[in-house]
CSV table of C-alpha atoms and ligand atoms in Angstrom, one decimal:
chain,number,residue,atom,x,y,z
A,1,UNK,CA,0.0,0.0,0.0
A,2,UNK,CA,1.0,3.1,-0.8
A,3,UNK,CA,0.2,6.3,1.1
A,4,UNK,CA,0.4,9.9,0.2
A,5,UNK,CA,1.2,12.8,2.1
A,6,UNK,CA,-0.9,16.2,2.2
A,7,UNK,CA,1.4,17.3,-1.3
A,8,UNK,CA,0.4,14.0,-3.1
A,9,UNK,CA,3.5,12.5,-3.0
A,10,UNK,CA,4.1,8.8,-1.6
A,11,UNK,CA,5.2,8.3,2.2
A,12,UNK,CA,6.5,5.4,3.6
A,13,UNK,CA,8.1,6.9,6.5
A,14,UNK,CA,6.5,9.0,9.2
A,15,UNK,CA,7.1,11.1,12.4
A,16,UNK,CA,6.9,9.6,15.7
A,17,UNK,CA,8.4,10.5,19.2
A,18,UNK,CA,10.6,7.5,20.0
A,19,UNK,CA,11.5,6.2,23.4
A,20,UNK,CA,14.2,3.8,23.2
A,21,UNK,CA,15.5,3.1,26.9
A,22,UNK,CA,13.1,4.1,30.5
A,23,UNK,CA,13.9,7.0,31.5
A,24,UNK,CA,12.8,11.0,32.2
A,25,UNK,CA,10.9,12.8,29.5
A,26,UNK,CA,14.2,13.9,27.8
A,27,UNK,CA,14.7,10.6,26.2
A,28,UNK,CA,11.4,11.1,24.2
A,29,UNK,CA,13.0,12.1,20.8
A,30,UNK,CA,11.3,13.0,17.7
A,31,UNK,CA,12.6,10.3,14.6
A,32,UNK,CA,11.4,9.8,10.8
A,33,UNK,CA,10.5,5.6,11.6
A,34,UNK,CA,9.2,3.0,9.1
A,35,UNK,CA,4.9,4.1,8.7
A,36,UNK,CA,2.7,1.1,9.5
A,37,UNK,CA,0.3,-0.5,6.7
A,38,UNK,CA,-2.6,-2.0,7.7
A,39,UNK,CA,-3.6,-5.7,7.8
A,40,UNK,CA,-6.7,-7.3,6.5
A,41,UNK,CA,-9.2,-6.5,9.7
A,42,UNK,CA,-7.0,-3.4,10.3
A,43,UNK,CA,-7.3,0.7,9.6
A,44,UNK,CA,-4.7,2.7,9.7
A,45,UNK,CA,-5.8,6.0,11.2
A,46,UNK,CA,-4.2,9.7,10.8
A,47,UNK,CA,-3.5,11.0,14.0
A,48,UNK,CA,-4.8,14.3,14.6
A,49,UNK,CA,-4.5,14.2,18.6
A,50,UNK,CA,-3.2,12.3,21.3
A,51,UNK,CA,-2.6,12.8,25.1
A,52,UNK,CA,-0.1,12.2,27.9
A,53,UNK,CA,-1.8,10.0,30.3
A,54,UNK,CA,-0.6,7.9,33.7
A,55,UNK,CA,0.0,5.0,31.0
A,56,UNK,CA,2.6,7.1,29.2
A,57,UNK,CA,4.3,8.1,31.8
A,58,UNK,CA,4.4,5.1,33.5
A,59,UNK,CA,5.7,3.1,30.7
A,60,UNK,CA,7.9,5.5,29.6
A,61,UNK,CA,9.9,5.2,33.0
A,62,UNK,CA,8.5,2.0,33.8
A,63,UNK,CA,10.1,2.0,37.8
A,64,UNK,CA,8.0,5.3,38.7
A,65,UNK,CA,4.2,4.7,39.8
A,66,UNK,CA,3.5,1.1,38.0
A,67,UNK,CA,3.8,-0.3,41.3
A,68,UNK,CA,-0.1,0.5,42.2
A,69,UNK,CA,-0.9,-3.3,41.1
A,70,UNK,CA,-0.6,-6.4,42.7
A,71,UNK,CA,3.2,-7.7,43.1
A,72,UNK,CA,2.8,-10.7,40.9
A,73,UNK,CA,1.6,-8.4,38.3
A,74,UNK,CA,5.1,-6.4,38.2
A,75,UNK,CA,7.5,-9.1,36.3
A,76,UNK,CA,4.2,-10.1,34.0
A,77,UNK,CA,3.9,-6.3,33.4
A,78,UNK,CA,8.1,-5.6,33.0
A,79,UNK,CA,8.3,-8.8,30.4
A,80,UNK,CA,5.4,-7.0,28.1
A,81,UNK,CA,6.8,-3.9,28.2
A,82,UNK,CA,10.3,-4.9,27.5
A,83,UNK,CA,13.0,-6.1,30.4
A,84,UNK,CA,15.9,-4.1,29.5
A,85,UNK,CA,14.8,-1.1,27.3
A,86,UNK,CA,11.1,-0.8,26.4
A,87,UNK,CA,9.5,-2.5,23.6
A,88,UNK,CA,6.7,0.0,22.9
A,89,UNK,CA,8.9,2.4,21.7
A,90,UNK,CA,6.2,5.0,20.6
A,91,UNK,CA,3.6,5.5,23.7
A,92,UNK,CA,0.3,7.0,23.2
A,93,UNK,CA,-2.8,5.2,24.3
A,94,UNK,CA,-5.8,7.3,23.0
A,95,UNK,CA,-6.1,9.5,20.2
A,96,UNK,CA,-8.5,11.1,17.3
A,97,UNK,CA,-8.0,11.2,14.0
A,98,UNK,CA,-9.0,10.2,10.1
A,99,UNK,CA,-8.6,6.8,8.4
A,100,UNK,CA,-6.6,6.8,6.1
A,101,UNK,CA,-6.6,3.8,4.7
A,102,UNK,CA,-8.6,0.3,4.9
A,103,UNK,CA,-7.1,-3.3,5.6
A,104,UNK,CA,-8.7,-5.6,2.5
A,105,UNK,CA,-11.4,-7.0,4.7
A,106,UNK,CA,-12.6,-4.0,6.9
A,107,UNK,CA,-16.2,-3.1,7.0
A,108,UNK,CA,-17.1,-1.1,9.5
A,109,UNK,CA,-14.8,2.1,8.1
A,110,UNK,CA,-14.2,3.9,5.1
A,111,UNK,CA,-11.6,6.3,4.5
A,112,UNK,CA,-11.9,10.0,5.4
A,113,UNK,CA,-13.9,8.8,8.2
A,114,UNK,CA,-13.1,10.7,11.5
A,115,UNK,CA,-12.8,8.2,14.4
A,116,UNK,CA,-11.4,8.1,17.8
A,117,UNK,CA,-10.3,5.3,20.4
A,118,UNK,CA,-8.5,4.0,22.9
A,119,UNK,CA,-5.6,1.0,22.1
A,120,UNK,CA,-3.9,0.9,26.3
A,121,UNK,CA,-1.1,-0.9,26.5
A,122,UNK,CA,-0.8,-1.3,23.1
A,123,UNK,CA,0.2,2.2,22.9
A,124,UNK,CA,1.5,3.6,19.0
A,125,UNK,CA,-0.1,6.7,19.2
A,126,UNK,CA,2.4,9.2,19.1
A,127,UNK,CA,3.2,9.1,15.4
A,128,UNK,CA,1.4,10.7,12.5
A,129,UNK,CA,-0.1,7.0,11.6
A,130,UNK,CA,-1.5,4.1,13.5
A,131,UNK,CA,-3.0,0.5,12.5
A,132,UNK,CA,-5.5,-0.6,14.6
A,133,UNK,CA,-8.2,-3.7,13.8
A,134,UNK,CA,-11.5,-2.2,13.2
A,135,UNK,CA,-13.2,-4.5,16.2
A,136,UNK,CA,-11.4,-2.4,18.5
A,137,UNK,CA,-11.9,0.4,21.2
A,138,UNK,CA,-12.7,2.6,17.9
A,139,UNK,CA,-15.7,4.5,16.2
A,140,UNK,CA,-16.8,7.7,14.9
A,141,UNK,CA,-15.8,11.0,16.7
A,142,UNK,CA,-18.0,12.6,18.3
A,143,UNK,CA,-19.9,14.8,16.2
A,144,UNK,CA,-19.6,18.2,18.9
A,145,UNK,CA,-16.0,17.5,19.6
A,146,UNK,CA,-12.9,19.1,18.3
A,147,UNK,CA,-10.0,16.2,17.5
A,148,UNK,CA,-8.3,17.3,20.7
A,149,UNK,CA,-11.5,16.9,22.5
A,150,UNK,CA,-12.2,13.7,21.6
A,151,UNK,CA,-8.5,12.3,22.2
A,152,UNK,CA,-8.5,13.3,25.7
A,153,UNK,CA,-11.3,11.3,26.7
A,154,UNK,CA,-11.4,7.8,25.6
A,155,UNK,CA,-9.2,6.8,28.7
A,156,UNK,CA,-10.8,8.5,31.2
A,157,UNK,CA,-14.4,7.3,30.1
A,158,UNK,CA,-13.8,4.0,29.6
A,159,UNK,CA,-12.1,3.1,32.7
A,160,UNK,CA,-14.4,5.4,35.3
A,161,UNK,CA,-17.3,4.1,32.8
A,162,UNK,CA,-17.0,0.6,33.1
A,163,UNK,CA,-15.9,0.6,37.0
A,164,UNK,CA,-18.9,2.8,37.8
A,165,UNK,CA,-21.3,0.7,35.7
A,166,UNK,CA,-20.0,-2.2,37.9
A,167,UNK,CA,-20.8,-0.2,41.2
A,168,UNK,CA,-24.4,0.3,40.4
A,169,UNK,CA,-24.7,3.6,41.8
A,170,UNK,CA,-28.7,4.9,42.5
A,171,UNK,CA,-29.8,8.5,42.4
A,172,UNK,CA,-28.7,10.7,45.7
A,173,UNK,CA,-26.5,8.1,46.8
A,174,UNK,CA,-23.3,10.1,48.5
A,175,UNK,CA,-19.8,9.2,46.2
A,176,UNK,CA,-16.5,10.7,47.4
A,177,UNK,CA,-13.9,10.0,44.6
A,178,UNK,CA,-10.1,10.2,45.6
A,179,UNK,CA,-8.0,11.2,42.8
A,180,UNK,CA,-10.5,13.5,41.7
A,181,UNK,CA,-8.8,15.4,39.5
A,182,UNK,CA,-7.1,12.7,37.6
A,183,UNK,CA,-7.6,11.0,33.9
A,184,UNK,CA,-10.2,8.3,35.9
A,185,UNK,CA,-10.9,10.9,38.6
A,186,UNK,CA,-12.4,13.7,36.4
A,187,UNK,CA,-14.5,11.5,33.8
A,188,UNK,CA,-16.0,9.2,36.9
A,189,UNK,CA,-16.8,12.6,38.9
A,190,UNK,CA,-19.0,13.9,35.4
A,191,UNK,CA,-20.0,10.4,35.2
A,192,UNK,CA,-21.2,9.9,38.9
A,193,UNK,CA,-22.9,13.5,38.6
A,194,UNK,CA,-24.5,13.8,35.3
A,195,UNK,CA,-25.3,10.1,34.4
A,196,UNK,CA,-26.3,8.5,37.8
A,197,UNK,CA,-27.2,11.5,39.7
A,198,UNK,CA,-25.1,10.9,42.5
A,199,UNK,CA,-24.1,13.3,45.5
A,200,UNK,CA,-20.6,13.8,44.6
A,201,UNK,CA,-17.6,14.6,46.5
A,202,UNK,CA,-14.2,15.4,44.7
A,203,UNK,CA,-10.4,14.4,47.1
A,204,UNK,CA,-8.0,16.9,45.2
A,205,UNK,CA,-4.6,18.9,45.8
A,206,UNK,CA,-5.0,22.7,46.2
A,207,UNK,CA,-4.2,23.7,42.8
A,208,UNK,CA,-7.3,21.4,41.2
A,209,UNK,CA,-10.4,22.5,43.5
A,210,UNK,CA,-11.9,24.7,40.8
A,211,UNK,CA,-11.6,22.5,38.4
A,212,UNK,CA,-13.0,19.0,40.0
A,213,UNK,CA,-15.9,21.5,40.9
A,214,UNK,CA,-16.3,22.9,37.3
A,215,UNK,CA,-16.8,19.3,36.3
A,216,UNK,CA,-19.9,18.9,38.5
A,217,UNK,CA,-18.6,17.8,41.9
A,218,UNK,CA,-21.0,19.0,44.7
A,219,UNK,CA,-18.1,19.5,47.6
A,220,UNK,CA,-14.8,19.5,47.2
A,221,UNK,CA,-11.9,18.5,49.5
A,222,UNK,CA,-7.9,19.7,49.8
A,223,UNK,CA,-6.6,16.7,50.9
A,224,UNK,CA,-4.1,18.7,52.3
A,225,UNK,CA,-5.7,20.8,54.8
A,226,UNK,CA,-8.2,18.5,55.4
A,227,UNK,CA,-8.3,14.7,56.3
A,228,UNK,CA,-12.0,13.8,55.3
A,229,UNK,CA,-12.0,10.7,57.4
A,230,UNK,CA,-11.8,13.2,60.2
A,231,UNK,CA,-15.3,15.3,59.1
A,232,UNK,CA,-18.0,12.7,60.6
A,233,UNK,CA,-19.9,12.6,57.3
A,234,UNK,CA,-20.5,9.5,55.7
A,235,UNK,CA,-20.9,8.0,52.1
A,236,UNK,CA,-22.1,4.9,50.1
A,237,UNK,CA,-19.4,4.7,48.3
A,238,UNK,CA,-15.3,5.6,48.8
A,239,UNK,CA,-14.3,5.5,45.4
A,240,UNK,CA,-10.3,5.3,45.9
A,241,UNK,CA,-8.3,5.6,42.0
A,242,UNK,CA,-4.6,5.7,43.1
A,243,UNK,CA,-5.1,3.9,46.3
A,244,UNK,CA,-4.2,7.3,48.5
A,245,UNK,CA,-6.2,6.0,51.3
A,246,UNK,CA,-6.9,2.8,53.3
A,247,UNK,CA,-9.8,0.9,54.3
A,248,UNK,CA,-9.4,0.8,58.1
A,249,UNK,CA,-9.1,4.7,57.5
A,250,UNK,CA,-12.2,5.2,55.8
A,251,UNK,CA,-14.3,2.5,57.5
A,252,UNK,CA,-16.4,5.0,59.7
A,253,UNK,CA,-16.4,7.3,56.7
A,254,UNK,CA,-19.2,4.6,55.1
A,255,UNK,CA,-22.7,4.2,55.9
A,256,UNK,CA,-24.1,0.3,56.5
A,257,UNK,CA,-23.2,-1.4,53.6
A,258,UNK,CA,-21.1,1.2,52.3
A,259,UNK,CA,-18.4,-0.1,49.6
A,260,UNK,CA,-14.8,1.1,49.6
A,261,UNK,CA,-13.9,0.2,45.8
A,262,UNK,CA,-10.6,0.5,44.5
A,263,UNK,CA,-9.0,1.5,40.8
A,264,UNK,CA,-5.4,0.8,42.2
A,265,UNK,CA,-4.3,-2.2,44.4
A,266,UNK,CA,-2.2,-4.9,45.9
A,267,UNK,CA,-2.3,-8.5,47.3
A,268,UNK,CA,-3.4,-7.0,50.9
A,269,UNK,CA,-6.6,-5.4,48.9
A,270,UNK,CA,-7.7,-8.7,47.4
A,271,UNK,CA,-7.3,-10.1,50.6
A,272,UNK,CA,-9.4,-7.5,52.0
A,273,UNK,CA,-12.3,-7.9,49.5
A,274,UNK,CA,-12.5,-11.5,50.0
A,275,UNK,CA,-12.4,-11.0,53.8
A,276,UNK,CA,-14.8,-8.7,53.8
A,277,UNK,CA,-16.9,-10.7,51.5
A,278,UNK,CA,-17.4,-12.9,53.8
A,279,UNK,CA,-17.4,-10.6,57.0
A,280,UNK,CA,-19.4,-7.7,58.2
A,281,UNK,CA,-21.5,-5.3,56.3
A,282,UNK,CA,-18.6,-2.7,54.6
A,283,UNK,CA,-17.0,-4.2,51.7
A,284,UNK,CA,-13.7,-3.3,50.0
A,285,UNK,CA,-14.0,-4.2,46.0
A,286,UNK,CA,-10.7,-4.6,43.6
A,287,UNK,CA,-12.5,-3.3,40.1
A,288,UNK,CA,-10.9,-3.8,37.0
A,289,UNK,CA,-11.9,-2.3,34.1
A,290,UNK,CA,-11.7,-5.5,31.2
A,291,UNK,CA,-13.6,-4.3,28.5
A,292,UNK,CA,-12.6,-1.0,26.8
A,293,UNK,CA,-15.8,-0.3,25.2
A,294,UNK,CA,-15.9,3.4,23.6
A,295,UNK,CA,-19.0,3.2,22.1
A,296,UNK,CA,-20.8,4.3,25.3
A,297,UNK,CA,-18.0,6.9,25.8
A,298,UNK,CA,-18.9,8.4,22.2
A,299,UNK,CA,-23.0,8.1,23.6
A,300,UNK,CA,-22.0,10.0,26.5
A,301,UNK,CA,-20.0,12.7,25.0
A,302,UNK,CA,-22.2,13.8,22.2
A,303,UNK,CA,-25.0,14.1,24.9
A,304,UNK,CA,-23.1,16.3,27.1
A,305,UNK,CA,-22.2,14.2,29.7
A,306,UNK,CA,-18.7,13.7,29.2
A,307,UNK,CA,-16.9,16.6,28.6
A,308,UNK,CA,-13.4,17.4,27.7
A,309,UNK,CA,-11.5,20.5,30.0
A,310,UNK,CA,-8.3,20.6,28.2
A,311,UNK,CA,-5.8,22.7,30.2
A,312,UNK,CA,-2.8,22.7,27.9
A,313,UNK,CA,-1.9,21.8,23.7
A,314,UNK,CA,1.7,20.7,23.2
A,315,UNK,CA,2.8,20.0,19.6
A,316,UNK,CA,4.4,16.3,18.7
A,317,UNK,CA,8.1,17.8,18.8
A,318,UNK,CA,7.1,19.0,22.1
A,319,UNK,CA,6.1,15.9,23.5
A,320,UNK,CA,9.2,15.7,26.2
A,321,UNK,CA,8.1,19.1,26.9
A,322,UNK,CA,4.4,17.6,27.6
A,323,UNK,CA,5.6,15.2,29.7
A,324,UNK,CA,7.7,17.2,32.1
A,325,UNK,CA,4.0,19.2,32.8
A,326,UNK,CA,2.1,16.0,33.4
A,327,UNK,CA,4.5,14.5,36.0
A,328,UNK,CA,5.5,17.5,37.7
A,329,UNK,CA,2.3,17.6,38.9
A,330,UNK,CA,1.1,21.4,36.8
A,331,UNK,CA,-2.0,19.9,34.8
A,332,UNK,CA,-5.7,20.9,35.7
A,333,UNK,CA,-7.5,18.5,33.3
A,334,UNK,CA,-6.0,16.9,29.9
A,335,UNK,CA,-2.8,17.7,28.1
A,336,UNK,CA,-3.6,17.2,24.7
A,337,UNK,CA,-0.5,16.6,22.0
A,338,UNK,CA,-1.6,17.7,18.5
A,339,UNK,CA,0.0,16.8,15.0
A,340,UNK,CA,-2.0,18.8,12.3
A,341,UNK,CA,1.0,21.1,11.8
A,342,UNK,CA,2.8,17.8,10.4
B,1,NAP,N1,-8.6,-0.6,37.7
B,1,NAP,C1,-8.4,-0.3,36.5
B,1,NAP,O1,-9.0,-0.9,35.6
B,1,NAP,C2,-7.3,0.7,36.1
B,1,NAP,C3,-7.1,1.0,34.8
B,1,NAP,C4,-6.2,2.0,34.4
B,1,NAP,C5,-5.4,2.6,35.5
B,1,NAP,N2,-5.6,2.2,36.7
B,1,NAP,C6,-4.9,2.8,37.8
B,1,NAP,O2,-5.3,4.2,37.9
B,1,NAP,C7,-4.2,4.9,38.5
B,1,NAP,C8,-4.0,6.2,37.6
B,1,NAP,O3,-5.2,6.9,37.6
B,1,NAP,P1,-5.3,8.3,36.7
B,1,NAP,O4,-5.0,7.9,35.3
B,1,NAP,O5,-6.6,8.9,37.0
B,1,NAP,O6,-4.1,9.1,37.3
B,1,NAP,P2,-3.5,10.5,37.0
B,1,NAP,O7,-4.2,11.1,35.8
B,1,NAP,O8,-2.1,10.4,37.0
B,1,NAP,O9,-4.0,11.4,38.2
B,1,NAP,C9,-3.6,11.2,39.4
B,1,NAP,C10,-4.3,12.3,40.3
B,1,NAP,O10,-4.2,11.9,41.6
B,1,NAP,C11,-4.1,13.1,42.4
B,1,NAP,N3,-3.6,12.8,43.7
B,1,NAP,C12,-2.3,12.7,44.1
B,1,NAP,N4,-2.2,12.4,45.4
B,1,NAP,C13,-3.4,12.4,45.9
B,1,NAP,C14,-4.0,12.2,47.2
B,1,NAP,N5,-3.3,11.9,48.2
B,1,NAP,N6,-5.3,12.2,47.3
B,1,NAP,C15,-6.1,12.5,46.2
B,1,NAP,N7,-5.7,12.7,45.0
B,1,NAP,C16,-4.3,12.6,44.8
B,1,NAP,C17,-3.3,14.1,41.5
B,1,NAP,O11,-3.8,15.4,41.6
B,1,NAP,P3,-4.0,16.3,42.9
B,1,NAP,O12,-2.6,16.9,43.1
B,1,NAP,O13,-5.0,17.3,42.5
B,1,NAP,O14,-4.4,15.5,44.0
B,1,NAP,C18,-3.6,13.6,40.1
B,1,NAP,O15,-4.6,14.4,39.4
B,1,NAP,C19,-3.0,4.1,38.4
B,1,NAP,O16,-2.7,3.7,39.8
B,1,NAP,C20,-3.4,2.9,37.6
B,1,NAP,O17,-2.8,1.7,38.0
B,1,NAP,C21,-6.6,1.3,37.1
């Protein structure tokens, strides 16, 4: 297959930041690499947009925060990504952008179609082109959403989607959320507000209060003036992302029945929820998002529901740059990396 760039003329090769050893953001290098062609059931999509996410950064530098899963997990986790040096040398995990062109049995696409998606730990989205098959966390773009909209959600929605789908949340019921203002945090407190109706409580840093209340939370809490375990007031649900807090902490902070669920966890959690499965009325719950479903992400957004609050645009070449922001702790809402000027 041939492809063309924007002058007409046939491209094999294409932009991409590369990331050939783990390491700090400086070791993200912009490189002309080999494009990828599509297979049979595959497209291969334009990026337009793509984000930097706790995926990218943790797989970028592999030793820094990829420890928030059970211990077993870690060599399973360190032989996909590559022992030595990583083997997903361009990150990226969700993006928008146009398809290009079509595998010889793909159905569901044509070209020129503007899609967006989600690929994880797959990663490959920080080049101008991607392959993906067409069965997977992919579809049409939002029609109200700007390229670097739609990018920045697909992670966020999918994750705090599914988990809060699992969690069966009723109208008025009282949610706090820790990690609040995170990629999970920030789509599950829209989600928890505008879709289920819930009472929503957002656990954020000082710097992020306005924002997790912009996105619908109904209190808000600086987890560092103010230890909410400490306030008397009680919830349904403790809805822990980066496991900040613990459950003999927050046990008094549920009502009867309440469920301490957690996005982030190790051996002593799974212990807990089985435990506590068994014993008294409070139950802990390790939730896994396993599906990766955007369809309902796409529903969700072109309704209103999910929205995107992008705080800052960096351009491909900038994408060390991009990362730098994320980890030292500066965003409020998505960082969105564009390619259009490619
Ligand atoms: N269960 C699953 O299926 C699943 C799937 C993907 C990822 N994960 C897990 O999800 C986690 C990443 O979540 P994410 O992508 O939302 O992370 P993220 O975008 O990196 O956000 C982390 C947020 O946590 C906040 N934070 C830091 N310390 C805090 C504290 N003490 N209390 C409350 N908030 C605090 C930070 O902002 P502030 O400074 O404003 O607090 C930051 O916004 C990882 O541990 C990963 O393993 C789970």
């Amino acid at each position: 297959m041939i492809m063309m760039d924007n002058k007409g003329n046939a491209k094999n090769k294409m932009k991409a930041i590369v990331n050939e050893r783990y390491g700090p953001p400086e070791g993200l290098k912009l490189k002309e690499v080999d494009a990828p062609t599509p297979k049979d059931k595959e497209i291969q999509i334009r990026i337009h947009a793509t984000t930097v996410g706790f995926g990218d950064i943790a797989a970028r530098d592999f030793t820094y925060r990829i420890f928030h899963m059970p211990a077993p997990l870690y060599p399973l986790m360190k032989f996909v990504f590559g022992i030595r040096k990583p083997k997903k040398t361009i990150l990226g995990t969700e993006f928008s952008g146009t398809v290009e062109a079509l595998g010889a049995n793909v159905t569901l696409f044509k070209e020129g179609d503007d899609v967006f998606g989600y690929v994880g730990q797959k990663m490959g989205c920080y080049a101008e082109y991607m392959c993906m098959s067409e069965d997977g966390s992919v579809t049409l773009k939002p029609t109200n959403m700007t390229h670097a909209e739609a990018a920045a959600i697909p992670y966020g929605g999918i994750i705090a989607g599914e988990i809060l789908r699992k969690m069966n949340i009723q109208p008025r019921q009282k949610i706090l959320i820790i990690g609040a203002s995170g990629g999970i945090g920030s789509a599950a407190v829209q989600l928890a507000k505008h879709h289920y109706d819930a009472e929503v409580t957002g656990v954020c840093g000082t710097p992020r209060l306005e924002f997790v209340k912009s996105l619908g939370a109904d209190k808000v809490i600086d987890y560092t003036k103010e230890d909410f375990t400490q306030s008397g007031e009680t919830y349904d649900i403790i809805f822990d992302i980066l496991n900040k807090s613990s459950f003999g902490r927050c046990k008094n902070s549920l009502v009867k029945n309440g469920r301490y669920i957690l996005a982030s966890f190790g051996m002593k959690h799974v212990f807990q929820m089985l435990w506590t499965k068994l014993i008294g009325s409070k139950k802990v719950i390790c939730s896994m998002a396993m599906k990766e479903d955007i369809h309902p992400v796409k529903e969700l957004a072109e309704i209103g529901t999910l929205k995107a609050v992008i705080d800052k645009s960096f351009l491909l070449e900038q994408a060390a740059e991009a990362h730098k922001y994320v980890e030292e702790g500066r965003k409020k809402g998505h960082v969105v990396i564009t390619l259009d000027h490619l």
